[in-house]
Coordinates of C-alpha atoms in Angstrom, one line a residue:
M10 CA -71.1 233.4 227.1
R11 CA -71.3 237.0 228.3
A12 CA -71.2 239.8 225.7
S13 CA -69.1 242.0 228.0
S14 CA -66.4 239.3 228.4
L15 CA -66.4 238.7 224.6
A16 CA -66.1 242.4 223.9
A17 CA -63.2 242.7 226.4
V18 CA -61.3 239.9 224.7
V19 CA -61.9 241.3 221.2
T20 CA -60.8 244.8 222.4
K21 CA -57.7 243.3 223.9
E22 CA -56.8 241.4 220.8
V23 CA -57.4 244.5 218.6
R24 CA -55.2 246.7 220.8
Q25 CA -52.4 244.1 220.9
T26 CA -52.5 243.6 217.2
L27 CA -52.4 247.4 216.5
R28 CA -49.4 247.8 218.8
D29 CA -47.5 244.9 217.2
K30 CA -45.8 246.5 214.2
R31 CA -44.7 243.1 212.8
M32 CA -48.2 241.8 212.9
M33 CA -49.6 244.9 211.1
A34 CA -46.9 244.5 208.4
L35 CA -48.0 240.9 207.9
L36 CA -51.7 241.8 207.8
L37 CA -51.4 244.9 205.5
V38 CA -48.1 245.1 203.6
A39 CA -47.4 241.4 202.8
P40 CA -50.9 240.7 201.3
T41 CA -50.5 243.8 199.1
I42 CA -47.1 242.7 197.8
Q43 CA -48.4 239.1 197.2
L44 CA -51.5 240.4 195.3
C45 CA -49.2 242.3 192.9
V46 CA -46.8 239.4 192.5
F47 CA -49.5 236.7 192.1
T48 CA -51.4 238.8 189.5
V49 CA -48.5 238.6 187.1
A50 CA -47.3 235.2 188.1
V51 CA -50.4 233.1 188.0
D52 CA -51.3 232.7 184.3
L53 CA -53.0 229.5 183.2
E54 CA -52.5 230.3 179.5
I55 CA -49.9 228.0 177.9
D56 CA -47.7 229.6 175.3
A57 CA -44.1 229.5 174.0
I58 CA -43.7 225.7 174.3
D59 CA -39.9 225.1 173.8
T60 CA -39.6 222.7 170.9
A61 CA -36.5 221.0 169.4
I62 CA -36.8 220.8 165.6
V63 CA -35.3 218.0 163.5
D64 CA -35.6 218.7 159.8
L65 CA -34.4 215.5 158.1
D66 CA -36.0 216.5 154.8
D67 CA -34.2 219.8 154.6
T68 CA -36.2 221.1 151.7
Q69 CA -37.8 224.4 150.9
E70 CA -41.2 222.9 151.7
S71 CA -40.1 221.7 155.2
R72 CA -38.4 225.0 156.0
R73 CA -41.6 226.9 155.0
E74 CA -43.7 224.6 157.2
I75 CA -41.4 225.0 160.2
A76 CA -41.5 228.8 159.8
A77 CA -45.3 228.7 159.8
L78 CA -45.5 226.4 162.9
V79 CA -43.4 228.7 165.0
A80 CA -44.9 231.9 163.6
D81 CA -47.8 232.2 166.1
G82 CA -45.6 231.7 169.2
M83 CA -47.3 228.6 170.6
L84 CA -44.3 226.4 169.5
S85 CA -41.1 228.2 170.2
D86 CA -38.0 227.2 168.2
A87 CA -35.6 226.0 170.9
G88 CA -32.9 224.8 168.5
R89 CA -32.3 222.7 165.5
H90 CA -30.9 219.1 165.8
R91 CA -29.4 216.9 163.1
S92 CA -30.8 213.7 164.6
V93 CA -33.8 212.5 166.5
D94 CA -31.6 211.0 169.2
T95 CA -30.0 214.3 170.2
A96 CA -33.4 216.0 170.2
M97 CA -34.8 213.3 172.4
H98 CA -31.9 213.7 174.8
A99 CA -32.8 217.4 175.2
L100 CA -36.4 216.3 175.9
V101 CA -35.3 213.9 178.7
D102 CA -33.0 216.6 180.1
G103 CA -36.0 218.9 180.4
N104 CA -34.3 221.5 178.2
V105 CA -37.3 221.3 175.7
S106 CA -40.9 220.3 176.1
A107 CA -41.5 218.8 172.6
V108 CA -39.7 217.4 169.6
L109 CA -40.9 218.2 166.1
V110 CA -39.6 215.9 163.4
F111 CA -39.9 216.4 159.6
D112 CA -39.0 213.0 158.2
R113 CA -37.2 212.5 154.9
G114 CA -39.6 212.7 152.0
F115 CA -41.9 215.3 153.6
A116 CA -42.1 217.5 150.5
R117 CA -43.0 214.5 148.3
V118 CA -45.6 213.2 150.8
R119 CA -47.1 216.7 151.2
G120 CA -47.5 217.1 147.5
R121 CA -49.3 213.8 147.1
G122 CA -51.5 214.4 150.1
E123 CA -50.9 210.9 151.6
G124 CA -48.9 209.4 154.4
T125 CA -47.5 211.1 157.5
A126 CA -44.1 212.6 157.4
V127 CA -44.3 214.8 160.5
Q128 CA -44.0 213.7 164.1
M129 CA -44.7 215.7 167.3
I130 CA -43.1 214.0 170.2
Y131 CA -44.1 215.4 173.6
D132 CA -43.3 214.6 177.2
G133 CA -46.7 213.7 178.5
S134 CA -45.6 214.2 182.1
D135 CA -47.1 217.7 181.7
P136 CA -50.5 217.0 180.2
N137 CA -51.5 220.7 179.8
K138 CA -48.6 221.5 177.6
G139 CA -49.0 218.2 175.8
T140 CA -52.5 219.0 174.8
A141 CA -51.6 222.5 173.7
A142 CA -48.6 221.2 171.6
A143 CA -50.7 218.6 169.9
S144 CA -53.5 221.1 169.1
A145 CA -51.0 223.6 167.6
A146 CA -49.4 220.9 165.4
R147 CA -52.6 219.5 164.2
A148 CA -54.1 223.0 163.5
A149 CA -51.0 224.0 161.5
F150 CA -51.6 221.1 159.0
G151 CA -55.3 221.0 159.2
G152 CA -55.8 223.4 156.3
T153 CA -53.1 222.0 154.0
S154 CA -52.8 219.1 151.7
A155 CA -50.5 217.3 154.1
S156 CA -51.8 214.5 156.3
P157 CA -52.4 215.2 160.0
V158 CA -49.3 215.2 162.1
A159 CA -48.6 212.1 164.1
V160 CA -48.4 213.0 167.8
R161 CA -46.7 210.7 170.4
Y162 CA -46.6 211.2 174.1
L163 CA -43.8 209.8 176.3
N164 CA -44.1 208.8 180.0
N165 CA -47.8 209.7 180.4
P166 CA -49.6 208.7 177.2
S167 CA -53.1 209.1 178.7
L168 CA -52.2 212.7 179.7
D169 CA -53.5 212.2 183.2
T170 CA -53.0 215.2 185.5
A171 CA -52.5 213.3 188.7
P172 CA -49.0 211.9 187.9
Y173 CA -47.9 215.4 187.0
M174 CA -49.2 217.0 190.1
I175 CA -48.3 214.4 192.8
P176 CA -44.5 215.1 192.8
A177 CA -45.1 218.8 193.3
L178 CA -47.8 218.3 195.9
S179 CA -45.4 216.1 197.9
G180 CA -43.2 219.2 198.1
V181 CA -46.2 221.2 199.4
I182 CA -46.7 218.6 202.1
L183 CA -43.0 218.8 203.1
L184 CA -43.2 222.6 203.3
L185 CA -46.3 222.3 205.6
V186 CA -44.7 219.8 207.9
T187 CA -41.1 220.9 208.0
M188 CA -41.4 224.7 207.6
I189 CA -44.7 225.9 209.2
V190 CA -45.0 223.2 211.9
A191 CA -41.3 223.5 212.8
A192 CA -41.6 227.3 213.0
M193 CA -44.6 227.1 215.3
G194 CA -42.8 224.6 217.5
L195 CA -39.8 226.8 217.9
A196 CA -41.9 229.9 218.4
R197 CA -43.8 228.0 221.2
E198 CA -40.5 227.4 223.0
S199 CA -39.7 231.1 222.8
E200 CA -43.2 232.1 223.9
R201 CA -43.1 229.9 227.0
G202 CA -39.7 231.0 228.0
T203 CA -38.1 227.6 227.4
L204 CA -35.3 229.0 225.4
E205 CA -34.2 231.3 228.2
Q206 CA -34.0 228.3 230.5
I207 CA -32.1 226.2 228.0
S208 CA -29.6 229.0 227.6
V209 CA -28.2 228.4 231.1
T210 CA -27.8 224.7 230.6
P211 CA -24.8 223.0 228.9
L212 CA -27.0 222.3 225.8
T213 CA -25.5 224.0 222.8
R214 CA -27.4 225.8 220.1
G215 CA -26.6 223.1 217.5
E216 CA -27.7 220.3 219.8
F217 CA -31.0 222.1 220.6
L218 CA -31.8 222.8 216.9
L219 CA -30.9 219.4 215.8
G220 CA -33.0 217.8 218.5
K221 CA -36.0 220.0 217.6
L222 CA -35.7 219.7 213.8
L223 CA -34.8 216.1 213.3
P224 CA -38.3 214.8 214.3
F225 CA -39.9 217.1 211.7
A226 CA -37.5 215.9 209.1
A227 CA -38.4 212.3 209.9
V228 CA -42.1 213.1 209.6
G229 CA -41.4 214.8 206.3
V230 CA -39.7 211.7 204.9
F231 CA -42.5 209.6 206.0
D232 CA -45.1 211.9 204.5
F233 CA -43.2 211.9 201.2
L234 CA -43.1 208.1 201.1
L235 CA -46.8 208.1 201.9
A236 CA -47.5 210.5 199.0
L237 CA -45.6 208.2 196.6
A238 CA -47.4 205.2 197.8
V239 CA -50.9 206.8 197.6
G240 CA -50.0 208.3 194.2
G241 CA -48.9 205.0 192.8
A242 CA -51.9 203.0 194.2
L243 CA -54.7 205.4 193.6
F244 CA -53.7 207.9 191.0
G245 CA -51.4 206.0 188.6
L246 CA -48.1 207.7 189.5
P247 CA -45.5 205.5 187.8
L248 CA -43.0 204.1 190.3
T249 CA -41.0 202.1 187.7
Q250 CA -38.1 204.6 187.6
P251 CA -35.1 204.2 190.0
L252 CA -35.8 206.1 193.2
G253 CA -32.1 206.6 194.1
P254 CA -31.9 210.1 192.7
V255 CA -35.1 211.1 194.5
F256 CA -33.5 210.3 197.9
V257 CA -30.5 212.4 197.0
V258 CA -32.6 215.4 196.4
L259 CA -35.0 214.9 199.4
P260 CA -32.5 215.6 202.2
I261 CA -31.3 218.8 200.4
F262 CA -34.8 220.1 200.1
L263 CA -35.5 219.2 203.8
V264 CA -32.5 221.3 204.8
A265 CA -33.8 224.3 202.8
S266 CA -37.3 223.9 204.2
L267 CA -36.3 223.4 207.8
S268 CA -34.0 226.4 207.5
L269 CA -36.9 228.5 206.3
G270 CA -38.9 227.3 209.3
L271 CA -36.1 228.4 211.6
L272 CA -36.0 231.8 209.9
V273 CA -39.8 232.2 210.3
A274 CA -39.5 231.3 214.0
N275 CA -36.7 233.8 214.5
V276 CA -38.9 236.7 213.3
S277 CA -42.0 235.6 215.2
A278 CA -42.8 236.4 218.8
N279 CA -45.4 233.8 219.2
Q280 CA -47.1 230.8 217.5
Q281 CA -49.8 233.0 215.9
Q282 CA -47.2 235.1 214.1
A283 CA -45.2 232.0 213.1
F284 CA -48.4 230.5 211.6
I285 CA -49.3 233.5 209.6
T286 CA -45.7 234.3 208.5
G287 CA -45.2 230.6 207.5
F288 CA -48.3 230.7 205.3
L289 CA -47.3 234.0 203.8
V290 CA -43.9 232.6 202.9
M291 CA -45.3 229.2 201.7
L292 CA -47.9 230.7 199.3
P293 CA -45.4 232.5 197.0
L294 CA -43.0 229.5 197.2
I295 CA -45.7 227.3 195.8
L296 CA -47.2 229.7 193.3
L297 CA -43.8 230.7 191.9
S298 CA -42.5 227.2 191.7
G299 CA -44.1 226.0 188.5
A300 CA -45.9 223.3 190.5
L301 CA -49.4 224.6 189.6
T302 CA -48.8 226.9 186.6
P303 CA -45.9 226.8 184.0
L304 CA -43.0 229.1 184.7
S305 CA -43.0 230.1 181.0
S306 CA -46.3 232.0 181.6
M307 CA -44.6 234.3 184.1
P308 CA -42.7 237.5 183.1
A309 CA -39.1 237.1 182.4
W310 CA -37.9 239.0 185.4
L311 CA -40.1 236.9 187.7
Q312 CA -38.8 233.7 186.2
Q313 CA -35.2 234.8 187.2
L314 CA -36.3 235.3 190.8
T315 CA -37.7 231.7 191.0
W316 CA -34.1 230.4 190.9
A317 CA -34.0 231.3 194.6
N318 CA -37.1 229.2 195.3
P319 CA -36.2 225.6 196.5
M320 CA -39.7 224.5 195.8
R321 CA -39.2 225.2 192.1
H322 CA -36.2 222.9 191.9
F323 CA -37.8 220.2 194.0
A324 CA -40.8 220.0 191.8
A325 CA -38.7 220.0 188.6
L326 CA -36.3 217.4 189.9
T327 CA -39.0 215.0 191.3
R328 CA -40.9 215.2 188.1
A329 CA -37.8 214.5 186.1
F330 CA -36.9 211.5 188.2
L331 CA -40.3 210.0 188.7
L332 CA -41.9 210.7 185.3
R333 CA -39.0 211.0 182.8
G334 CA -36.4 208.7 184.4
A335 CA -33.7 211.4 184.3
S336 CA -30.4 210.8 185.9
L337 CA -28.6 213.2 188.3
S338 CA -26.1 214.3 185.6
E339 CA -29.0 215.2 183.2
V340 CA -30.5 217.7 185.7
W341 CA -27.4 219.0 187.3
R342 CA -28.3 222.7 187.0
E343 CA -31.5 222.3 189.0
L344 CA -29.7 220.1 191.5
L345 CA -26.9 222.6 192.0
A346 CA -29.4 225.5 192.3
L347 CA -31.3 223.5 195.0
L348 CA -28.0 222.9 196.9
V349 CA -27.1 226.6 196.8
C350 CA -30.6 227.5 198.1
A351 CA -30.3 225.0 201.0
L352 CA -26.8 226.2 202.0
A353 CA -27.9 229.9 201.8
F354 CA -31.0 229.4 203.9
F355 CA -29.2 227.2 206.4
S356 CA -26.4 229.7 206.9
A357 CA -28.9 232.6 207.3
A358 CA -30.9 230.6 209.8
L359 CA -27.9 229.8 212.0
L360 CA -26.6 233.3 211.9
S361 CA -30.0 234.7 212.9
F362 CA -30.7 232.3 215.7
R363 CA -29.3 234.1 218.8
K364 CA -31.7 232.9 221.4
I365 CA -29.3 230.3 222.7
K366 CA -25.6 231.1 223.0
E367 CA -22.9 228.6 222.2

């Protein structure tokens, strides 16, 4: 390899990059914005665990203990319930992360220092929060005459991390296949001049896009099924829940992801730009989805912005279906939000794609 030839290529690439305003924005402006966002969004500390409280004892002693439990902020009072059944329904819905039950006779048992009259019931599908909730409950009673609180974990009693992560990681795989790869494929057509040739044929814009995107959607479905199979066989992902709701959500998420890929292709002049732009879009989608870190650790204003993130809803819905056995009616808010995201991105993608005329 000749040094002069290498220098010429390097010089050419540097000059071309400096002249490309979009590439300079991707290289300089976007990373700065992402650094600021990720600094406040990525927080591994777990706090403010939403907890449904059931005080069946309803005495001065039980009310005092409840006030002490929620005083430090680790367990957040998410509402009082008259029965364990209604509190458990809120847990399955995903509205709360834990249920704290003070059984009848708590004051009497506490005074005698024997027996257990407090239960902490937690959805073990999130092992990090489960461990934190158990520690907070045990610590609250550790220095009193009451017996240690009884902690029960649902769905994932061993608190393994893999079953919690696999549903979200399957969404990451779908983003990679359907958004970035599709965006690069469409950008390649534009780079080679294929789109200009297609524009003079009877092929319509819808036919072209459907023909280009359907194969990526099929690959995405296959990869999702592969993730479930590998997760169940190697990492203990429970596959005992009905999979019907999962396959209602999957095509909606694919529409959102493919539409994002089309938008990326529309603002990219070549495959290199599509690749970089795709990753710059994918990183915040993942980090602001609650897939890796809890949404509750983010600032309130940033939590509101995550409602426009389809990855957030896909991760929440697949975890609810696969780990908690939730039904579509129990998670209708997340489902509706995902549908709105998919329709919005699909409409924006079609409106922005002008390289082929109808």
